[in-house]
Short mmCIF file of C-alpha atoms and ligand atoms in Angstrom, two decimals:
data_model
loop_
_atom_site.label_atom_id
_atom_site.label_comp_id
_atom_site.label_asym_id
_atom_site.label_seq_id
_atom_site.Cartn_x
_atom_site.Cartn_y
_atom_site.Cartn_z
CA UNK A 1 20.22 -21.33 -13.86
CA UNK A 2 22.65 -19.18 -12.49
CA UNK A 3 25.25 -19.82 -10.13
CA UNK A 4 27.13 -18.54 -6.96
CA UNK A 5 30.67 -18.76 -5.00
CA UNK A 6 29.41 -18.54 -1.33
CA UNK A 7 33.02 -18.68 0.57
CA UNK A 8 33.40 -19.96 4.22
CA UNK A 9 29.92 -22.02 4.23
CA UNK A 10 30.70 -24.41 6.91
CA UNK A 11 31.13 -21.24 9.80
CA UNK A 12 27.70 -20.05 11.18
CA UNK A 13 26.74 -17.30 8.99
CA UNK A 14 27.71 -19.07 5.76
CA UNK A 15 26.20 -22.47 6.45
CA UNK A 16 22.36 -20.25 6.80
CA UNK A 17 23.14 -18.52 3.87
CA UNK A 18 24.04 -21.33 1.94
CA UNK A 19 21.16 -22.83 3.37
CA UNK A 20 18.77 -19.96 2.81
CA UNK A 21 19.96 -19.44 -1.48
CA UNK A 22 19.16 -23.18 -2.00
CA UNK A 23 16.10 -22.77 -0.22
CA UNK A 24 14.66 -19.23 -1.49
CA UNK A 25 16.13 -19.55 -5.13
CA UNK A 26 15.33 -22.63 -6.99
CA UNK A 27 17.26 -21.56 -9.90
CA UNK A 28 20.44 -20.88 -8.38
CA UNK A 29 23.61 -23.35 -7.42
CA UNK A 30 25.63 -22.51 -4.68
CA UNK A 31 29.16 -23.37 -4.44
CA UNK A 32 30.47 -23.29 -0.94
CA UNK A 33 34.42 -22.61 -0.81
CA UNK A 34 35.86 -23.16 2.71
CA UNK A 35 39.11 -23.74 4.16
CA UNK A 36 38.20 -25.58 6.76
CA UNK A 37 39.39 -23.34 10.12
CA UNK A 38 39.11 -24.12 13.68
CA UNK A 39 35.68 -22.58 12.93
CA UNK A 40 34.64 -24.27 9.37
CA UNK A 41 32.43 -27.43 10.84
CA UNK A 42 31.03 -29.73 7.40
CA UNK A 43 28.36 -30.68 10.01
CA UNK A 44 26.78 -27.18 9.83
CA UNK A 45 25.71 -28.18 6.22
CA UNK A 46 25.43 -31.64 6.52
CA UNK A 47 21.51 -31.55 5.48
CA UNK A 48 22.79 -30.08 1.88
CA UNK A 49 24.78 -33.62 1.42
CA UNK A 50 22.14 -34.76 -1.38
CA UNK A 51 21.24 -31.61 -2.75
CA UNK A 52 22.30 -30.97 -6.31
CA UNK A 53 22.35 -27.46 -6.44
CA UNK A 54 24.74 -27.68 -3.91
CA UNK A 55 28.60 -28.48 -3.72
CA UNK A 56 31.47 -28.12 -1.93
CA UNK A 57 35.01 -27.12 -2.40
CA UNK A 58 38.01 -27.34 -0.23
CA UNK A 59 39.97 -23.99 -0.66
CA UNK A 60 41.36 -20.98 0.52
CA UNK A 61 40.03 -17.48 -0.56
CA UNK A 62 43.98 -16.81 -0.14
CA UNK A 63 44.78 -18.93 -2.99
CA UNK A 64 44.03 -17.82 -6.34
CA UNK A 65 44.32 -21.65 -8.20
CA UNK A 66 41.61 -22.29 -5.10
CA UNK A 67 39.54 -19.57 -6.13
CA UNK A 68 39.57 -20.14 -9.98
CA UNK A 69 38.68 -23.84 -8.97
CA UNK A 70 35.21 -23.06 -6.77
CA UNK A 71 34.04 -20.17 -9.29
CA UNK A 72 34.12 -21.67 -12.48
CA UNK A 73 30.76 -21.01 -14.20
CA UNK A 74 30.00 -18.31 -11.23
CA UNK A 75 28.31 -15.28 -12.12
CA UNK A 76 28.94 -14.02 -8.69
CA UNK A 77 30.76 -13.84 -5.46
CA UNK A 78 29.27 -13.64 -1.53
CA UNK A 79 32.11 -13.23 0.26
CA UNK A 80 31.25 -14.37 4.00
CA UNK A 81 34.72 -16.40 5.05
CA UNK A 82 36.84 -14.48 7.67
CA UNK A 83 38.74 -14.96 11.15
CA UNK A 84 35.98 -13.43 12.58
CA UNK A 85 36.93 -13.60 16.51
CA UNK A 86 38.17 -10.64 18.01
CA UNK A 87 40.21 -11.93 21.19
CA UNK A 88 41.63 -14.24 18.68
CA UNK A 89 43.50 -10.72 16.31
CA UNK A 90 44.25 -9.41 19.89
CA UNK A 91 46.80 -12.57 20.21
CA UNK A 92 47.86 -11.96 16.99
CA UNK A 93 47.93 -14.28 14.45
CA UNK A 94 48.83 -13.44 10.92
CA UNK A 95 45.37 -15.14 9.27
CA UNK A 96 43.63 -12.34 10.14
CA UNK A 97 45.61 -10.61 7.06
CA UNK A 98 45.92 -13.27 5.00
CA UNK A 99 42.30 -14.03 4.81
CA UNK A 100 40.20 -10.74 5.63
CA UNK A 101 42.35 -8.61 3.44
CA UNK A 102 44.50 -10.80 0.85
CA UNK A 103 41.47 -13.46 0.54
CA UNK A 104 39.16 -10.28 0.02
CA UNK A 105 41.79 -9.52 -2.68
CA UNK A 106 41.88 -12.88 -4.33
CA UNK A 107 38.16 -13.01 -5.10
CA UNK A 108 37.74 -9.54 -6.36
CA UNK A 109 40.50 -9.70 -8.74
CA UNK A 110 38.73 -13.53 -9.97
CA UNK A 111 35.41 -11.26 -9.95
CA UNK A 112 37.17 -8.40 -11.68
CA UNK A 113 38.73 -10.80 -14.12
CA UNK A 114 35.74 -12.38 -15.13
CA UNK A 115 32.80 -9.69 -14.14
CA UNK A 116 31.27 -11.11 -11.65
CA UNK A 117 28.57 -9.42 -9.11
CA UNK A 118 30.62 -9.57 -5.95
CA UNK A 119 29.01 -8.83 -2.24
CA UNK A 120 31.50 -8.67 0.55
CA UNK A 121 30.02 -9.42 4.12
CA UNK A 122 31.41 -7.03 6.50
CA UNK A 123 30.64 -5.60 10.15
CA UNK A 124 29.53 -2.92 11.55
CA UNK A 125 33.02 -3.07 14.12
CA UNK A 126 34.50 -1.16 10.64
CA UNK A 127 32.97 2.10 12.46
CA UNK A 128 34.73 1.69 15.59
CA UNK A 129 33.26 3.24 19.09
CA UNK A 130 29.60 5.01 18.28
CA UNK A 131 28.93 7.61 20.83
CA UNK A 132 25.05 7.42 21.74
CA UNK A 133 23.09 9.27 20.27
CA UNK A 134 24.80 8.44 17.41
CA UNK A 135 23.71 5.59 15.15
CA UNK A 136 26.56 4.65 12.50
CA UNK A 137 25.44 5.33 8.68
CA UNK A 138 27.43 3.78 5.65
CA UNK A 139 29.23 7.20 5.13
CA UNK A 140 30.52 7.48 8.34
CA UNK A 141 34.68 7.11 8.10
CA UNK A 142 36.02 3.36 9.09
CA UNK A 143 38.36 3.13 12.33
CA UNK A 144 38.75 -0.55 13.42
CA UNK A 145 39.59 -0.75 17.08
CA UNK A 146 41.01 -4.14 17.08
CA UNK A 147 43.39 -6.32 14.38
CA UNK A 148 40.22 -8.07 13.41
CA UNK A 149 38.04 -4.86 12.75
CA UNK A 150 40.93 -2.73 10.72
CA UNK A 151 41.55 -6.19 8.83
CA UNK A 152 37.38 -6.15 7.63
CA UNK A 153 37.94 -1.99 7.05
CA UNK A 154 40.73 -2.78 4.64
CA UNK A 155 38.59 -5.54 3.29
CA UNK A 156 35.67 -2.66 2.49
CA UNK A 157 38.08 -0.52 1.33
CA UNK A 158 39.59 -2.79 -1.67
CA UNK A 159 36.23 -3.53 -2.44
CA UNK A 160 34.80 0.20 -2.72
CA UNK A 161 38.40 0.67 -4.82
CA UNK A 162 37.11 -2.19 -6.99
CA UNK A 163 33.79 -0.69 -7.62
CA UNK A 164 35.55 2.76 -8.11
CA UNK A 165 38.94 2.04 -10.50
CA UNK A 166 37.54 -0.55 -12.52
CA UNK A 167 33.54 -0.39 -12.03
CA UNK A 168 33.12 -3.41 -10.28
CA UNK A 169 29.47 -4.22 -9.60
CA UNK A 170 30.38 -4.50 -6.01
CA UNK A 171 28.67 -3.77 -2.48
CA UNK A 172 29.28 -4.51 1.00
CA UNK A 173 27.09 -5.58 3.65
CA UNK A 174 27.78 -4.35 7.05
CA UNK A 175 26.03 -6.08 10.07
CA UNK A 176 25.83 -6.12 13.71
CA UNK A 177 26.98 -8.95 16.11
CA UNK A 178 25.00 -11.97 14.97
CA UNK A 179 23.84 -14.94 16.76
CA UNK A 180 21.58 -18.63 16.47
CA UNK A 181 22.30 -21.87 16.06
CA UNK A 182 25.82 -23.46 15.02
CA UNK A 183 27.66 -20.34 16.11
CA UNK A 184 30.76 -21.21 17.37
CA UNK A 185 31.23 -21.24 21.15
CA UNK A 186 34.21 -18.53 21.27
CA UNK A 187 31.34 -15.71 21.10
CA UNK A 188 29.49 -14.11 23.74
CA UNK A 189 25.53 -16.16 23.56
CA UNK A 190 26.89 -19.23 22.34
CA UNK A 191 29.94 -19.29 25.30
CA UNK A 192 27.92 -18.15 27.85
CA UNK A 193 25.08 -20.55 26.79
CA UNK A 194 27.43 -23.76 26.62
CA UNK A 195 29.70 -22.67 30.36
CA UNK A 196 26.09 -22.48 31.59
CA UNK A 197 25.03 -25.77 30.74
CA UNK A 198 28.01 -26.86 31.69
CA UNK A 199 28.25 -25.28 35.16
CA UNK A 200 31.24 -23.69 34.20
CA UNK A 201 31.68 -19.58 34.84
CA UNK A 202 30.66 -17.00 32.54
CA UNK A 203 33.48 -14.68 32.00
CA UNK A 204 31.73 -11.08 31.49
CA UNK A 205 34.58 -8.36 30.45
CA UNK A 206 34.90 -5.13 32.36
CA UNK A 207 31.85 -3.56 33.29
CA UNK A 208 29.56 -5.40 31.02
CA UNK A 209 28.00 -2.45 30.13
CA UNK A 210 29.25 -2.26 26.32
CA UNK A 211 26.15 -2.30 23.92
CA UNK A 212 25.89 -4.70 20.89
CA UNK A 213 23.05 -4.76 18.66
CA UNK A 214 22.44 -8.42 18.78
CA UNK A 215 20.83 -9.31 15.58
CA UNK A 216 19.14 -13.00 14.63
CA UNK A 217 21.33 -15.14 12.01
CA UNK A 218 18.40 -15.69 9.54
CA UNK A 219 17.55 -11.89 9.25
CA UNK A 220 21.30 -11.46 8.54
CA UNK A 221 21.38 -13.57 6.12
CA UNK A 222 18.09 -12.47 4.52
CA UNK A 223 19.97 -9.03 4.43
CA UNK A 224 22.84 -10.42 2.14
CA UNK A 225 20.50 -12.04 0.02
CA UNK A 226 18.81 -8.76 -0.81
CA UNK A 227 21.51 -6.94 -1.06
CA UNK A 228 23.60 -9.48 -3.09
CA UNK A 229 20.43 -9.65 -5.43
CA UNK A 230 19.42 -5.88 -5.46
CA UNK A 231 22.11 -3.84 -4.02
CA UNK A 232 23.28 -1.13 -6.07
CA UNK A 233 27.48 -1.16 -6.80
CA UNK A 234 29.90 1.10 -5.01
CA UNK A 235 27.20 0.81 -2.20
CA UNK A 236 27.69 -0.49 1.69
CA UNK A 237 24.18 -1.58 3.37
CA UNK A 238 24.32 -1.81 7.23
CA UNK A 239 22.23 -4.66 8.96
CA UNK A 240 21.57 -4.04 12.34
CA UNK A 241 18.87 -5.39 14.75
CA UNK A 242 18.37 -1.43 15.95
CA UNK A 243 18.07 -2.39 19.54
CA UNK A 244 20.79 -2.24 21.69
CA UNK A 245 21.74 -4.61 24.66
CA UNK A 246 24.69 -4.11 27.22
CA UNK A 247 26.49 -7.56 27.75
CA UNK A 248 25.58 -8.05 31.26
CA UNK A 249 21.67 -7.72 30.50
CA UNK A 250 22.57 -10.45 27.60
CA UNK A 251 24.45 -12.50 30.16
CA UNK A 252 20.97 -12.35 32.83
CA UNK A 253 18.85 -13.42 30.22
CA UNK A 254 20.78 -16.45 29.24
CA UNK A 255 21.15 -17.21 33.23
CA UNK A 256 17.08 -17.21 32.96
CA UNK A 257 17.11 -19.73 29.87
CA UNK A 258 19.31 -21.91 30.97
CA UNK A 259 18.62 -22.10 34.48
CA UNK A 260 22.22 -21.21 35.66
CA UNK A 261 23.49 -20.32 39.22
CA UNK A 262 23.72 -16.43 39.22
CA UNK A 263 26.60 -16.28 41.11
CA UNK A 264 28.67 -18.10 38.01
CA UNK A 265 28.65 -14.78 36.01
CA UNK A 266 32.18 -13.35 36.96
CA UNK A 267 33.82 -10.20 35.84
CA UNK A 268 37.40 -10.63 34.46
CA UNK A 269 39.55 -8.47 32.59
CA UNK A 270 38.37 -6.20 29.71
CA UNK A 271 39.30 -6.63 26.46
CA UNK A 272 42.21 -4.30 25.44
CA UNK A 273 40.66 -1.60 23.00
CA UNK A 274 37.21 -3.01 23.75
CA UNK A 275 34.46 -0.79 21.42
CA UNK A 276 31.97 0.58 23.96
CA UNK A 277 28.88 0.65 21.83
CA UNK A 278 27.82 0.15 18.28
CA UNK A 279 24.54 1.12 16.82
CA UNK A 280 23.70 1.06 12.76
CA UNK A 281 21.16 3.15 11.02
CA UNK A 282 19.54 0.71 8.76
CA UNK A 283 17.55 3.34 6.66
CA UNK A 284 18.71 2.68 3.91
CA UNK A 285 18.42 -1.06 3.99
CA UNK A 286 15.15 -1.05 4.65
CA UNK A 287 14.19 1.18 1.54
CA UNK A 288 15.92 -1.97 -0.15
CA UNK A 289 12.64 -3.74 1.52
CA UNK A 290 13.94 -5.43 4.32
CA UNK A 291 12.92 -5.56 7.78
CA UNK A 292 13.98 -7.33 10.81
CA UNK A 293 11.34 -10.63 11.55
CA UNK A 294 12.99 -11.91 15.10
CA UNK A 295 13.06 -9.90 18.01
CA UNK A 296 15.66 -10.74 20.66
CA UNK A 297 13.51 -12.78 23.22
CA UNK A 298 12.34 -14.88 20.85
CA UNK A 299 16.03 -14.75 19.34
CA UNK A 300 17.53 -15.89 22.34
CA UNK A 301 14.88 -18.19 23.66
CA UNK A 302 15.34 -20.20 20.12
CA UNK A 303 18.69 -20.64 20.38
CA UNK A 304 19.41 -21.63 23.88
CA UNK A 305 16.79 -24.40 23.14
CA UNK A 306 19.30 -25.34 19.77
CA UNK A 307 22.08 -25.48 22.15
CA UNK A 308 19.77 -27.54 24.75
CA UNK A 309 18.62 -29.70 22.28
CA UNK A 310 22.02 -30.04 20.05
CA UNK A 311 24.84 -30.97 22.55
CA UNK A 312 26.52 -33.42 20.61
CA UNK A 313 27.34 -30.78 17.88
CA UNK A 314 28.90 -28.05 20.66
CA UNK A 315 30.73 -30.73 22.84
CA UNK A 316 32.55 -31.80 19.53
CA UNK A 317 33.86 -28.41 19.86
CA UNK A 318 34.31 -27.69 23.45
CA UNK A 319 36.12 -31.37 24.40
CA UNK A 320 38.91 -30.82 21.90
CA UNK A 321 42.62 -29.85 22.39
CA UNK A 322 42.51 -26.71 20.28
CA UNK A 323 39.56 -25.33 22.15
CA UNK A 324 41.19 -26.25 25.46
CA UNK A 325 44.36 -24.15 24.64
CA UNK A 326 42.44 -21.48 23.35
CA UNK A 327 40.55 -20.98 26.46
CA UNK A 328 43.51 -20.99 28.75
CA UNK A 329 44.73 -18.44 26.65
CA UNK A 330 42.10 -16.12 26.36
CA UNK A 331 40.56 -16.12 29.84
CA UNK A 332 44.37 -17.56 31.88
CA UNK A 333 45.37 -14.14 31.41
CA UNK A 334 42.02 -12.38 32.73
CA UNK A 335 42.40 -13.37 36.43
P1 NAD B 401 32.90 -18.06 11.45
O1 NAD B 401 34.21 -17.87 12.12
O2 NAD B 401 31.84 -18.83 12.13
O3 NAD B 401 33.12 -18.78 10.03
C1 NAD B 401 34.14 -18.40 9.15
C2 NAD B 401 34.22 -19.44 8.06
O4 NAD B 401 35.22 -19.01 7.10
C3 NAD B 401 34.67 -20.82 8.55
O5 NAD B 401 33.87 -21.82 7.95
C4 NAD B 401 36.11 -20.92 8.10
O6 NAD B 401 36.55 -22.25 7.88
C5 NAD B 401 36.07 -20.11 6.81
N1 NAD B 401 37.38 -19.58 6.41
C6 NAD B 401 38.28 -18.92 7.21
N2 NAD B 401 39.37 -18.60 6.50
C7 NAD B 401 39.16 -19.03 5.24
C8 NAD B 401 39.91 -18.98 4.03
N3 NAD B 401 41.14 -18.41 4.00
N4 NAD B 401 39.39 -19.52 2.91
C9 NAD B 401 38.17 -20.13 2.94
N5 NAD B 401 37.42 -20.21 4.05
C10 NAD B 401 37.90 -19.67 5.17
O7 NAD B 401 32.42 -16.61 11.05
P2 NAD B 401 30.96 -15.95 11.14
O8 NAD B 401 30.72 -15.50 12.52
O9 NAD B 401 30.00 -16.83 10.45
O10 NAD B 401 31.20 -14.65 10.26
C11 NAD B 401 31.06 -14.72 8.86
C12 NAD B 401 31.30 -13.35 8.25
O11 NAD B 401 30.37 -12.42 8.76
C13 NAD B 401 32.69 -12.77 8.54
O12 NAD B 401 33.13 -12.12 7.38
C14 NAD B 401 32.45 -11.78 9.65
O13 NAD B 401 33.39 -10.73 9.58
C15 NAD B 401 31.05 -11.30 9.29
N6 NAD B 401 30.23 -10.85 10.43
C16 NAD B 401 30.04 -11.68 11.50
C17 NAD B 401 29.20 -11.26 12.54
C18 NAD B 401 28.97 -12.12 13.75
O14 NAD B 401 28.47 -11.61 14.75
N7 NAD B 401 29.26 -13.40 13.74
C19 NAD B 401 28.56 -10.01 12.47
C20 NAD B 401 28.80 -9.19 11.36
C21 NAD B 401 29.62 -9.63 10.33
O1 DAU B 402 29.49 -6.58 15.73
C1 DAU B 402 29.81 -7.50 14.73
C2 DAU B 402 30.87 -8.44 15.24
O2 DAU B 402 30.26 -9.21 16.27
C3 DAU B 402 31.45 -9.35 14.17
O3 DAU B 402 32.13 -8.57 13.22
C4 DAU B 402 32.42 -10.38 14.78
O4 DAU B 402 32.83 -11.30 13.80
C5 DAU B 402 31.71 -11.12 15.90
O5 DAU B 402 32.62 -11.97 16.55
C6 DAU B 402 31.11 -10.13 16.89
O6 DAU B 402 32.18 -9.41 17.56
P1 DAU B 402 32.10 -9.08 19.11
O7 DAU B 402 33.45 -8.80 19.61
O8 DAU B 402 31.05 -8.05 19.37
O9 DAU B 402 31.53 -10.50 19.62
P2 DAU B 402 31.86 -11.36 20.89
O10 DAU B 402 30.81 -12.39 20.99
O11 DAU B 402 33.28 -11.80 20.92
O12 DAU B 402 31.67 -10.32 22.08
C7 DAU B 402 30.43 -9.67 22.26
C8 DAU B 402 30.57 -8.76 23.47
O13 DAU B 402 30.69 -9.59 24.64
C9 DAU B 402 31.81 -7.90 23.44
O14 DAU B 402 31.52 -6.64 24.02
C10 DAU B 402 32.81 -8.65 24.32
C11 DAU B 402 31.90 -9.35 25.33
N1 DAU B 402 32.41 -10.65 25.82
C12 DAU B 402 32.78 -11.59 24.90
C13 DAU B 402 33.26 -12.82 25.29
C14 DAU B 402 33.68 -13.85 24.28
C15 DAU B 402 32.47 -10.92 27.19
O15 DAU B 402 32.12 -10.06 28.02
N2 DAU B 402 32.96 -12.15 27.58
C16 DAU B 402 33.37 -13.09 26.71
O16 DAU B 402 33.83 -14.17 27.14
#
């Protein structure tokens, strides 16, 4: 039996991975460290309650008496907790820091310390704006537009310094924008999807003509698995749906699924620094032997029907204070 520190399973890519390892690897424990954020729900992993290769720790990746606490008897590390919102690092906040880059810091040195195999879960924002007809490979130089992107590029960098200065069997996984069920409602599909059931507008930024490559959560997360498994150290892996989709074309198709007026899609103010496009040559993932299962229809169309079917677990979200003042402040100031 062997036995892994998964950190931040309670946000939406850690609870499928968590999910997934139990599932796909009988003889492996998982150990899910999360702090508990605005964005850590225990609901996302509620099903795992009565599993006993499962547990849960309270803790901060931050914290290094946290850290030694989750990954006793670890032999390795998947590093998935982050802030993870953009518009949140525009307004500032501090965590960004203290979790993407000194949290990535706490968990190497525990890994380093005790030679673990360590994967860090990073994005493909680390490349910044992608001019088409581009496509972003692991070797391209990092240059994070936004607080949240340089905070995951200095993440990937301590980790490649890892690898390098002390031979740290350590890789990095670098995927596109993600979406599926239990994804917080603060991102594009699952915000637009919930203001649409709701009747409420759906705030597109500038033009709506930025591309994402919007990639489905389980063939994410069947990316980390490989490469936490089989990924070679010192190496970054980019996981990208390799199809790209400008916002607004996103935003018609959810009108479609849902059934919303047209006329509430509204432009508002762009994001400052907003990244154009992104685009990821997966090449060299795939010689790893993955491949991507779920095209974006049937993507989409699955996860507007979670959201239909699973109001109870969104409206938690969206009827609270915190999400209240976090909407005036994000979209007050767009007009
Ligand atoms: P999320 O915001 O849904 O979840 C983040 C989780 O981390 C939460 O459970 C939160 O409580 C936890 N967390 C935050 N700070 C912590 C700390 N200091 N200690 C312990 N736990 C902490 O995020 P997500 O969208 O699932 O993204 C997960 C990872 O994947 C991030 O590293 C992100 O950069 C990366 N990523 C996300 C996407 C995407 O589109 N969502 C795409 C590519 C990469
Ligand atoms: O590409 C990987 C990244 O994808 C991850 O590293 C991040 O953690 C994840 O949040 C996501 O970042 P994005 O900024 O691409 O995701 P978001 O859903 O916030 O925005 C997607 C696009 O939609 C982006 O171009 C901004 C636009 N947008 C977003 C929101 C929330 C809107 O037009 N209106 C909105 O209200």
């Amino acid at each position: 039996m062997s036995r892994v520190l998964v950190s931040g399973g309670c946000g939406f890519i850690g609870s499928h991975l968590v999910r997934r390892l139990v599932r796909e690897h009988p003889d492996l424990e998982v150990v899910n460290i999360d702090l508990l954020t605005y964005a850590g729900r225990p609901e996302n992993v509620a099903d795992l309650a009565d599993e006993p290769r499962y547990a849960f720790v309270h803790g901060d990746i931050a914290n290094a008496d946290d850290v030694a606490r989750a990954a006793e008897g670890c032999d390795g590390i998947i590093n998935v907790a982050a802030e993870s919102h953009v518009d949140r690092s525009i307004m500032g906040g501090d965590e960004f820091v203290t979790t993407n880059v000194l949290g990535t810091k706490r968990l190497l040195d525990h890994a380093r310390a005790h030679g673990l195999r360590y994967l860090q879960v990073s994005t493909d924002e680390v490349y910044g704006d992608v001019e088409a007809p581009h496509r972003s490979v692991e070797t391209d130089p990092l240059h994070g537009s936004s607080p949240y992107a340089a905070s995951k590029a200095a993440g990937d960098l301590l980790v490649l310094s890892y690898a390098r200065t002390y031979g740290l069997n350590a890789s990095i996984t670098r995927g596109s924008n993600t979406y599926g069920p239990y994804q917080f409602p603060e991102k594009l599909i699952p915000l637009f999807t919930t203001n649409a059931f709701d009747g409420k507008e759906l705030p597109l930024y500038g033009d709506g003509m930025q591309v994402r490559e919007m990639l489905f959560v389980e063939d994410h997360c069947a990316a980390i698995d490989l490469v936490y498994h089989h990924g070679a150290a010192g190496e970054a892996y980019n996981v990208g749906a390799e199809h790209e989709v400008p916002n607004i074309e996103t935003a018609h198709r959810i009108i479609e699924l849902t059934g919303a007026d047209p006329a509430s899609l509204v432009r508002v103010a762009d994001r400052p620094g907003h990244d154009r496009r992104y685009a990821l040559d997966c090449a060299k993932l795939r010689a790893l032997g993955w491949e991507r299962r779920t095209d974006f229809d049937t993507g989409l169309a699955r996860t507007v029907e979670w959201f239909r079917e699973n109001r109870a677990w969104w409206e938690a979200i969206t009827s609270g204070e915190a999400y209240a003042d976090y909407s005036a402040k994000n979209y007050g100031a767009r007009g």
